[in-house]
PDB file of C-alpha atoms in Angstrom:
ATOM      1  CA  MET A   1      16.304  26.613  -4.098  1.00 84.00           C
ATOM      2  CA  ASP A   2      13.736  26.624  -6.895  1.00 87.00           C
ATOM      3  CA  ASP A   3      16.492  25.603  -9.318  1.00 92.00           C
ATOM      4  CA  VAL A   4      17.437  22.715  -7.078  1.00 90.00           C
ATOM      5  CA  ILE A   5      13.862  21.492  -6.900  1.00 85.00           C
ATOM      6  CA  SER A   6      13.405  21.930 -10.619  1.00 89.00           C
ATOM      7  CA  GLY A   7      16.569  19.967 -11.330  1.00 93.00           C
ATOM      8  CA  TYR A   8      15.572  17.219  -8.959  1.00 91.00           C
ATOM      9  CA  ARG A   9      12.147  16.978 -10.564  1.00 90.00           C
ATOM     10  CA  THR A  10      13.746  16.762 -13.991  1.00 94.00           C
ATOM     11  CA  LEU A  11      15.697  13.770 -12.757  1.00 95.00           C
ATOM     12  CA  THR A  12      13.046  11.987 -10.742  1.00 95.00           C
ATOM     13  CA  GLY A  13       9.735  13.162 -12.166  1.00 96.00           C
ATOM     14  CA  LYS A  14       7.106  15.813 -11.609  1.00 94.00           C
ATOM     15  CA  ALA A  15       4.362  15.453  -9.041  1.00 94.00           C
ATOM     16  CA  PRO A  16       0.923  15.278 -10.705  1.00 95.00           C
ATOM     17  CA  ILE A  17      -1.996  17.210  -9.246  1.00 95.00           C
ATOM     18  CA  MET A  18      -3.969  15.064  -6.854  1.00 96.00           C
ATOM     19  CA  PRO A  19      -7.747  14.817  -6.911  1.00 97.00           C
ATOM     20  CA  ASN A  20      -9.544  17.644  -5.112  1.00 97.00           C
ATOM     21  CA  TRP A  21     -11.413  15.293  -2.815  1.00 97.00           C
ATOM     22  CA  ALA A  22      -8.100  14.047  -1.380  1.00 96.00           C
ATOM     23  CA  MET A  23      -7.568  17.458   0.213  1.00 95.00           C
ATOM     24  CA  GLY A  24     -10.920  17.233   1.950  1.00 96.00           C
ATOM     25  CA  TYR A  25     -12.107  15.329   4.995  1.00 96.00           C
ATOM     26  CA  TRP A  26     -11.487  11.610   5.308  1.00 96.00           C
ATOM     27  CA  GLN A  27     -13.148   9.063   7.544  1.00 95.00           C
ATOM     28  CA  SER A  28     -11.119   5.987   8.388  1.00 93.00           C
ATOM     29  CA  ARG A  29     -11.091   3.453  11.182  1.00 92.00           C
ATOM     30  CA  GLU A  30      -9.611   0.076  12.004  1.00 90.00           C
ATOM     31  CA  ARG A  31     -11.925  -1.323  10.741  1.00 93.00           C
ATOM     32  CA  TYR A  32     -15.295  -1.562   9.051  1.00 95.00           C
ATOM     33  CA  LYS A  33     -16.236  -5.221   9.176  1.00 92.00           C
ATOM     34  CA  THR A  34     -19.398  -5.138   7.058  1.00 93.00           C
ATOM     35  CA  GLN A  35     -20.793  -3.188   4.139  1.00 93.00           C
ATOM     36  CA  ASP A  36     -23.588  -1.914   6.379  1.00 96.00           C
ATOM     37  CA  GLU A  37     -21.104  -0.523   8.890  1.00 97.00           C
ATOM     38  CA  LEU A  38     -19.219   1.403   6.225  1.00 97.00           C
ATOM     39  CA  LEU A  39     -22.273   2.681   4.371  1.00 97.00           C
ATOM     40  CA  GLY A  40     -23.911   3.454   7.699  1.00 98.00           C
ATOM     41  CA  ALA A  41     -21.008   5.714   8.653  1.00 98.00           C
ATOM     42  CA  VAL A  42     -21.330   7.631   5.390  1.00 98.00           C
ATOM     43  CA  SER A  43     -25.082   8.057   5.694  1.00 98.00           C
ATOM     44  CA  GLU A  44     -24.721   9.279   9.267  1.00 98.00           C
ATOM     45  CA  TYR A  45     -22.365  12.011   8.033  1.00 98.00           C
ATOM     46  CA  ARG A  46     -24.971  12.972   5.469  1.00 97.00           C
ATOM     47  CA  LYS A  47     -27.756  12.925   8.020  1.00 98.00           C
ATOM     48  CA  ARG A  48     -25.825  15.244  10.311  1.00 98.00           C
ATOM     49  CA  ASN A  49     -24.668  17.479   7.435  1.00 98.00           C
ATOM     50  CA  ILE A  50     -21.016  16.900   8.239  1.00 98.00           C
ATOM     51  CA  PRO A  51     -18.942  17.204   5.062  1.00 97.00           C
ATOM     52  CA  ILE A  52     -17.030  14.077   4.082  1.00 97.00           C
ATOM     53  CA  ASP A  53     -14.919  13.436   0.999  1.00 98.00           C
ATOM     54  CA  ASN A  54     -13.431  10.003   1.458  1.00 98.00           C
ATOM     55  CA  ILE A  55     -14.166   6.851   3.422  1.00 98.00           C
ATOM     56  CA  VAL A  56     -11.512   4.201   3.837  1.00 97.00           C
ATOM     57  CA  LEU A  57     -11.816   0.431   3.949  1.00 97.00           C
ATOM     58  CA  ASP A  58      -8.898  -0.951   5.965  1.00 95.00           C
ATOM     59  CA  TRP A  59      -7.368  -4.435   5.791  1.00 94.00           C
ATOM     60  CA  SER A  60      -8.817  -7.852   6.587  1.00 89.00           C
ATOM     61  CA  TYR A  61     -11.891  -7.410   4.405  1.00 90.00           C
ATOM     62  CA  TRP A  62     -10.547 -10.476   2.682  1.00 84.00           C
ATOM     63  CA  PRO A  63     -12.460 -13.427   4.162  1.00 69.00           C
ATOM     64  CA  THR A  64     -11.185 -16.713   5.440  1.00 65.00           C
ATOM     65  CA  LYS A  65     -12.937 -19.758   4.126  1.00 61.00           C
ATOM     66  CA  LYS A  66     -14.916 -22.162   6.257  1.00 50.00           C
ATOM     67  CA  ASN A  67     -11.973 -24.524   6.626  1.00 58.00           C
ATOM     68  CA  GLY A  68      -9.873 -21.657   7.939  1.00 55.00           C
ATOM     69  CA  GLU A  69      -8.045 -21.307   4.654  1.00 57.00           C
ATOM     70  CA  ALA A  70      -7.134 -17.736   3.850  1.00 57.00           C
ATOM     71  CA  THR A  71      -8.022 -15.816   0.755  1.00 56.00           C
ATOM     72  CA  SER A  72      -5.932 -13.178  -0.967  1.00 54.00           C
ATOM     73  CA  SER A  73      -5.781  -9.497  -0.132  1.00 53.00           C
ATOM     74  CA  ILE A  74      -7.272  -8.871  -3.539  1.00 51.00           C
TER      75      ILE A  74
ATOM     76  CA  MET B   1     -10.278   4.229  -0.780  1.00 98.00           C
ATOM     77  CA  ILE B   2      -9.295   0.641  -0.052  1.00 98.00           C
ATOM     78  CA  SER B   3      -6.277  -1.008   1.507  1.00 97.00           C
ATOM     79  CA  VAL B   4      -4.394  -3.397  -0.785  1.00 97.00           C
ATOM     80  CA  TRP B   5      -1.294  -5.234   0.353  1.00 97.00           C
ATOM     81  CA  PRO B   6       1.372  -6.690  -1.979  1.00 98.00           C
ATOM     82  CA  LYS B   7       0.834  -9.851   0.054  1.00 96.00           C
ATOM     83  CA  PHE B   8      -0.735 -13.176  -0.964  1.00 95.00           C
ATOM     84  CA  TYR B   9      -1.515 -16.287   1.023  1.00 94.00           C
ATOM     85  CA  ASP B  10      -0.107 -19.378  -0.653  1.00 95.00           C
ATOM     86  CA  THR B  11      -3.443 -21.224  -0.850  1.00 93.00           C
ATOM     87  CA  THR B  12      -4.995 -18.608  -3.110  1.00 94.00           C
ATOM     88  CA  ASP B  13      -5.489 -18.507  -6.865  1.00 95.00           C
ATOM     89  CA  ASN B  14      -4.037 -15.006  -6.997  1.00 96.00           C
ATOM     90  CA  PHE B  15      -0.816 -16.256  -5.373  1.00 97.00           C
ATOM     91  CA  LYS B  16      -0.576 -19.124  -7.813  1.00 97.00           C
ATOM     92  CA  GLU B  17      -0.919 -16.815 -10.813  1.00 98.00           C
ATOM     93  CA  PHE B  18       2.238 -15.018  -9.694  1.00 98.00           C
ATOM     94  CA  GLU B  19       4.051 -18.154  -8.597  1.00 98.00           C
ATOM     95  CA  LYS B  20       3.769 -19.957 -11.897  1.00 98.00           C
ATOM     96  CA  LYS B  21       5.486 -17.071 -13.664  1.00 98.00           C
ATOM     97  CA  GLY B  22       8.246 -16.805 -11.090  1.00 98.00           C
ATOM     98  CA  TRP B  23       6.914 -13.472  -9.825  1.00 98.00           C
ATOM     99  CA  MET B  24       6.441 -14.446  -6.185  1.00 98.00           C
ATOM    100  CA  TYR B  25       9.170 -14.294  -3.541  1.00 98.00           C
ATOM    101  CA  MET B  26       9.252 -17.874  -2.286  1.00 98.00           C
ATOM    102  CA  LEU B  27      11.523 -17.963   0.787  1.00 98.00           C
ATOM    103  CA  ALA B  28       8.732 -16.970   3.170  1.00 98.00           C
ATOM    104  CA  VAL B  29       6.707 -19.930   1.976  1.00 98.00           C
ATOM    105  CA  LYS B  30       9.711 -22.275   2.079  1.00 98.00           C
ATOM    106  CA  ASP B  31      10.390 -21.160   5.674  1.00 98.00           C
ATOM    107  CA  SER B  32       6.659 -21.437   6.497  1.00 96.00           C
ATOM    108  CA  VAL B  33       6.653 -17.894   7.791  1.00 95.00           C
ATOM    109  CA  ARG B  34       3.290 -17.200   9.424  1.00 93.00           C
ATOM    110  CA  ASP B  35       1.891 -13.697   9.663  1.00 88.00           C
ATOM    111  CA  TRP B  36       0.308 -12.024  12.671  1.00 83.00           C
ATOM    112  CA  ILE B  37      -3.295 -12.410  11.526  1.00 81.00           C
ATOM    113  CA  GLY B  38      -5.555 -14.798  13.436  1.00 79.00           C
ATOM    114  CA  LYS B  39      -3.939 -18.208  13.643  1.00 84.00           C
ATOM    115  CA  GLY B  40      -1.179 -17.054  11.294  1.00 88.00           C
ATOM    116  CA  TYR B  41      -1.158 -17.689   7.566  1.00 91.00           C
ATOM    117  CA  VAL B  42       1.660 -18.605   5.221  1.00 94.00           C
ATOM    118  CA  GLY B  43       2.221 -16.336   2.273  1.00 95.00           C
ATOM    119  CA  SER B  44       4.581 -13.951   0.562  1.00 97.00           C
ATOM    120  CA  PHE B  45       4.810 -10.822  -1.565  1.00 98.00           C
ATOM    121  CA  TYR B  46       4.891 -10.390  -5.326  1.00 98.00           C
ATOM    122  CA  ASP B  47       8.035  -9.213  -7.109  1.00 98.00           C
ATOM    123  CA  ALA B  48       7.249  -5.591  -7.884  1.00 98.00           C
ATOM    124  CA  TYR B  49      10.567  -5.256  -9.702  1.00 98.00           C
ATOM    125  CA  SER B  50       9.167  -7.239 -12.617  1.00 98.00           C
ATOM    126  CA  LYS B  51       7.281  -5.129 -15.158  1.00 98.00           C
ATOM    127  CA  ASP B  52       4.951  -7.981 -16.067  1.00 98.00           C
ATOM    128  CA  ALA B  53       4.341  -8.825 -12.414  1.00 98.00           C
ATOM    129  CA  ARG B  54       3.303  -5.207 -11.885  1.00 98.00           C
ATOM    130  CA  LYS B  55       0.838  -5.582 -14.749  1.00 98.00           C
ATOM    131  CA  LEU B  56      -0.616  -8.710 -13.185  1.00 98.00           C
ATOM    132  CA  PHE B  57      -0.923  -7.011  -9.801  1.00 98.00           C
ATOM    133  CA  TRP B  58      -2.904  -4.175 -11.361  1.00 98.00           C
ATOM    134  CA  LYS B  59      -4.999  -6.636 -13.362  1.00 98.00           C
ATOM    135  CA  GLN B  60      -6.032  -8.454 -10.195  1.00 97.00           C
ATOM    136  CA  MET B  61      -6.828  -5.154  -8.488  1.00 97.00           C
ATOM    137  CA  HIS B  62      -8.694  -3.901 -11.531  1.00 98.00           C
ATOM    138  CA  ASP B  63     -10.797  -6.989 -12.090  1.00 97.00           C
ATOM    139  CA  ASN B  64     -11.696  -7.527  -8.447  1.00 95.00           C
ATOM    140  CA  ILE B  65     -11.875  -4.028  -6.976  1.00 96.00           C
ATOM    141  CA  TYR B  66     -11.462  -1.091  -9.358  1.00 98.00           C
ATOM    142  CA  THR B  67     -14.393  -2.109 -11.528  1.00 97.00           C
ATOM    143  CA  LYS B  68     -16.617  -1.951  -8.447  1.00 95.00           C
ATOM    144  CA  GLY B  69     -16.067   1.804  -8.280  1.00 95.00           C
ATOM    145  CA  MET B  70     -12.948   2.403  -6.195  1.00 97.00           C
ATOM    146  CA  ASP B  71     -11.328   5.836  -6.282  1.00 97.00           C
ATOM    147  CA  ALA B  72      -8.062   5.493  -4.385  1.00 98.00           C
ATOM    148  CA  TRP B  73      -5.599   2.988  -3.059  1.00 98.00           C
ATOM    149  CA  TRP B  74      -3.916   2.472   0.254  1.00 98.00           C
ATOM    150  CA  MET B  75      -0.706   0.594  -0.505  1.00 97.00           C
ATOM    151  CA  ASP B  76      -0.051  -0.748   2.960  1.00 97.00           C
ATOM    152  CA  ALA B  77       2.965  -2.881   3.949  1.00 97.00           C
ATOM    153  CA  SER B  78       4.936  -1.658   0.949  1.00 98.00           C
ATOM    154  CA  GLU B  79       8.389  -1.908   2.591  1.00 97.00           C
ATOM    155  CA  PRO B  80       7.798  -4.896   1.713  1.00 97.00           C
ATOM    156  CA  ASP B  81       6.690  -6.086   5.124  1.00 96.00           C
ATOM    157  CA  ILE B  82       7.034  -9.783   4.456  1.00 96.00           C
ATOM    158  CA  LEU B  83       7.751 -10.632   8.100  1.00 94.00           C
ATOM    159  CA  SER B  84       7.283  -7.790  10.540  1.00 90.00           C
ATOM    160  CA  ASN B  85      10.153  -6.983  12.887  1.00 90.00           C
ATOM    161  CA  SER B  86      12.661  -9.331  11.276  1.00 94.00           C
ATOM    162  CA  SER B  87      16.307  -8.364  10.834  1.00 96.00           C
ATOM    163  CA  ILE B  88      17.524  -6.436   7.812  1.00 96.00           C
ATOM    164  CA  GLU B  89      19.473  -9.533   6.740  1.00 97.00           C
ATOM    165  CA  TYR B  90      16.408 -11.760   6.785  1.00 97.00           C
ATOM    166  CA  ARG B  91      14.296  -9.093   5.116  1.00 97.00           C
ATOM    167  CA  LYS B  92      16.827  -9.026   2.275  1.00 97.00           C
ATOM    168  CA  LYS B  93      16.673 -12.812   1.955  1.00 98.00           C
ATOM    169  CA  LEU B  94      12.870 -12.769   1.902  1.00 98.00           C
ATOM    170  CA  MET B  95      12.866 -10.615  -1.234  1.00 98.00           C
ATOM    171  CA  HIS B  96      15.778 -12.225  -3.043  1.00 96.00           C
ATOM    172  CA  PRO B  97      16.259 -12.575  -5.914  1.00 96.00           C
ATOM    173  CA  ASN B  98      14.074 -10.138  -7.798  1.00 98.00           C
ATOM    174  CA  ALA B  99      13.569  -9.466 -11.503  1.00 98.00           C
ATOM    175  CA  LEU B 100      16.347  -6.877 -11.551  1.00 97.00           C
ATOM    176  CA  GLY B 101      18.863  -8.880  -9.541  1.00 96.00           C
ATOM    177  CA  SER B 102      19.963  -8.920  -5.931  1.00 96.00           C
ATOM    178  CA  SER B 103      17.959  -7.606  -2.996  1.00 95.00           C
ATOM    179  CA  ASN B 104      21.199  -6.176  -1.642  1.00 93.00           C
ATOM    180  CA  LYS B 105      21.096  -3.716  -4.490  1.00 94.00           C
ATOM    181  CA  TYR B 106      17.335  -3.403  -4.869  1.00 95.00           C
ATOM    182  CA  PHE B 107      16.188  -3.260  -1.258  1.00 95.00           C
ATOM    183  CA  ASN B 108      14.684   0.175  -0.785  1.00 96.00           C
ATOM    184  CA  ALA B 109      12.865   0.807  -4.042  1.00 97.00           C
ATOM    185  CA  TYR B 110      10.068  -1.767  -3.654  1.00 98.00           C
ATOM    186  CA  ALA B 111       7.439   0.762  -2.625  1.00 98.00           C
ATOM    187  CA  LEU B 112       8.300   2.889  -5.659  1.00 98.00           C
ATOM    188  CA  MET B 113       7.704  -0.065  -7.987  1.00 98.00           C
ATOM    189  CA  ASN B 114       4.511  -1.002  -6.178  1.00 98.00           C
ATOM    190  CA  ALA B 115       3.225   2.560  -6.638  1.00 98.00           C
ATOM    191  CA  GLU B 116       4.234   2.534 -10.296  1.00 98.00           C
ATOM    192  CA  ALA B 117       2.163  -0.597 -10.836  1.00 98.00           C
ATOM    193  CA  ILE B 118      -1.013   1.075  -9.636  1.00 98.00           C
ATOM    194  CA  TYR B 119      -0.396   4.506 -11.092  1.00 98.00           C
ATOM    195  CA  ASN B 120       0.365   3.159 -14.564  1.00 98.00           C
ATOM    196  CA  GLY B 121      -2.402   0.599 -14.304  1.00 98.00           C
ATOM    197  CA  GLN B 122      -5.117   3.038 -13.347  1.00 98.00           C
ATOM    198  CA  ARG B 123      -4.011   5.651 -15.866  1.00 98.00           C
ATOM    199  CA  SER B 124      -4.040   3.009 -18.586  1.00 98.00           C
ATOM    200  CA  VAL B 125      -7.760   2.386 -18.043  1.00 98.00           C
ATOM    201  CA  ASP B 126      -8.812   5.971 -17.303  1.00 97.00           C
ATOM    202  CA  SER B 127      -6.529   8.811 -18.271  1.00 96.00           C
ATOM    203  CA  ASN B 128      -9.121  11.337 -17.082  1.00 96.00           C
ATOM    204  CA  LYS B 129      -9.151  10.208 -13.475  1.00 97.00           C
ATOM    205  CA  ARG B 130      -6.571  11.599 -11.070  1.00 98.00           C
ATOM    206  CA  VAL B 131      -4.715   8.997  -9.084  1.00 98.00           C
ATOM    207  CA  PHE B 132      -4.396   8.943  -5.327  1.00 98.00           C
ATOM    208  CA  LEU B 133      -2.143   6.439  -3.598  1.00 98.00           C
ATOM    209  CA  LEU B 134      -1.243   6.312   0.083  1.00 98.00           C
ATOM    210  CA  THR B 135       1.811   4.210   0.885  1.00 98.00           C
ATOM    211  CA  ARG B 136       3.848   3.313   3.945  1.00 97.00           C
ATOM    212  CA  SER B 137       7.271   3.414   2.309  1.00 96.00           C
ATOM    213  CA  GLY B 138       8.882   5.382  -0.477  1.00 94.00           C
ATOM    214  CA  PHE B 139      11.913   6.134  -2.570  1.00 95.00           C
ATOM    215  CA  ALA B 140      13.243   8.960  -4.727  1.00 94.00           C
ATOM    216  CA  GLY B 141      10.765   9.698  -7.483  1.00 96.00           C
ATOM    217  CA  LEU B 142       7.673   8.587  -5.610  1.00 97.00           C
ATOM    218  CA  GLN B 143       6.095  11.968  -6.304  1.00 96.00           C
ATOM    219  CA  ARG B 144       5.627  11.090  -9.977  1.00 97.00           C
ATOM    220  CA  TYR B 145       3.056   8.450  -8.998  1.00 98.00           C
ATOM    221  CA  SER B 146       0.719  10.867  -7.207  1.00 97.00           C
ATOM    222  CA  THR B 147       1.486   9.154  -3.945  1.00 97.00           C
ATOM    223  CA  ALA B 148       1.370  10.326  -0.359  1.00 97.00           C
ATOM    224  CA  THR B 149       3.300   8.549   2.376  1.00 97.00           C
ATOM    225  CA  TRP B 150       2.506   8.206   6.049  1.00 96.00           C
ATOM    226  CA  SER B 151       4.949   7.454   8.810  1.00 95.00           C
ATOM    227  CA  GLY B 152       3.439   4.111   9.731  1.00 94.00           C
ATOM    228  CA  ASP B 153       2.489   2.645  13.069  1.00 91.00           C
ATOM    229  CA  ILE B 154       3.831   5.267  15.440  1.00 91.00           C
ATOM    230  CA  GLY B 155       3.371   5.127  19.189  1.00 89.00           C
ATOM    231  CA  THR B 156       1.209   7.291  21.406  1.00 88.00           C
ATOM    232  CA  ARG B 157       3.950   8.999  23.413  1.00 91.00           C
ATOM    233  CA  TRP B 158       4.666  12.706  23.165  1.00 91.00           C
ATOM    234  CA  GLU B 159       8.170  11.886  21.970  1.00 92.00           C
ATOM    235  CA  ASP B 160       6.672  10.010  19.037  1.00 92.00           C
ATOM    236  CA  MET B 161       4.641  13.046  18.076  1.00 91.00           C
ATOM    237  CA  LYS B 162       7.645  15.331  18.507  1.00 93.00           C
ATOM    238  CA  SER B 163       9.809  13.209  16.209  1.00 95.00           C
ATOM    239  CA  GLN B 164       7.138  13.406  13.486  1.00 95.00           C
ATOM    240  CA  ILE B 165       7.989  17.048  12.968  1.00 95.00           C
ATOM    241  CA  SER B 166      11.531  16.374  11.823  1.00 95.00           C
ATOM    242  CA  ALA B 167      10.378  13.207  10.045  1.00 94.00           C
ATOM    243  CA  GLY B 168       7.854  15.122   7.966  1.00 95.00           C
ATOM    244  CA  LEU B 169      10.181  18.011   7.191  1.00 94.00           C
ATOM    245  CA  ASN B 170      12.975  15.721   6.098  1.00 92.00           C
ATOM    246  CA  PHE B 171      10.559  13.714   4.014  1.00 92.00           C
ATOM    247  CA  ALA B 172       9.359  16.871   2.280  1.00 89.00           C
ATOM    248  CA  MET B 173      12.963  17.788   1.562  1.00 87.00           C
ATOM    249  CA  SER B 174      13.165  14.512  -0.353  1.00 88.00           C
ATOM    250  CA  GLU B 175      10.867  16.204  -2.870  1.00 88.00           C
ATOM    251  CA  ILE B 176       7.802  14.163  -2.086  1.00 91.00           C
ATOM    252  CA  PRO B 177       5.165  16.785  -1.386  1.00 90.00           C
ATOM    253  CA  PHE B 178       2.563  14.721   0.426  1.00 93.00           C
ATOM    254  CA  TRP B 179       3.293  13.185   3.787  1.00 95.00           C
ATOM    255  CA  THR B 180       1.081  12.454   6.741  1.00 94.00           C
ATOM    256  CA  MET B 181       1.050  10.760  10.116  1.00 93.00           C
ATOM    257  CA  ASP B 182      -1.269   8.861  12.404  1.00 89.00           C
ATOM    258  CA  ILE B 183      -2.479  10.430  15.617  1.00 81.00           C
ATOM    259  CA  GLY B 184      -0.674   7.484  17.167  1.00 73.00           C
ATOM    260  CA  GLY B 185      -2.631   4.465  18.285  1.00 72.00           C
ATOM    261  CA  PHE B 186      -0.076   1.720  18.800  1.00 69.00           C
ATOM    262  CA  VAL B 187       0.889   1.044  22.346  1.00 65.00           C
TER     263      VAL B 187
END
């Protein structure tokens, strides 16, 4: 089986090591609507001494303009 | 970590940068396909099969987001999900043609190209920083872009949770070591 995996990886590429923090605890919700909300969540973790390694900003942080026109996802 | 879609609304400068080079799939705009957000906006997805389009995608992400101190990327809607729940035939049309040719031939590898764009982009500006990408779709070789995949918007029934077991195991057997799932929140 190891030979099979090794052969497959030779063909399609090796998997790099991921960052350590990615194996830790993540906080994510749909969704943080303001900077204060997101930063507030992180500081509450800190206040309560709950370990956290990643916080996630979900979609729709891209604003719509006053005339209702949309802006990009970037 | 931040969510970034391969999607652009047609009124935006970012969209126009892709469009003028022929790197934007245009059928969705021609058909005035509206998305499911708010009142519904018209837009489309960039052609991730073009090497230079991938560079532009990273450049926009870099200039607007990475430089503000972002560590990881959530590549949502990477099927590409140009119009949710449409037929396979229409989905093919919506991403045709691409830089490599026909969407009949190059239908499933979009998420791989999208991941390549970000992996190569980020490594080109910081070769000392490990990459983390989370994506909703994949293809053979995705593991080389330090990318994890999740099984998308699953339902909240026990049968949905049960089917995740075989989904995850089969995914792992495709040689992509990192896979995950939602608890299930979509009713």
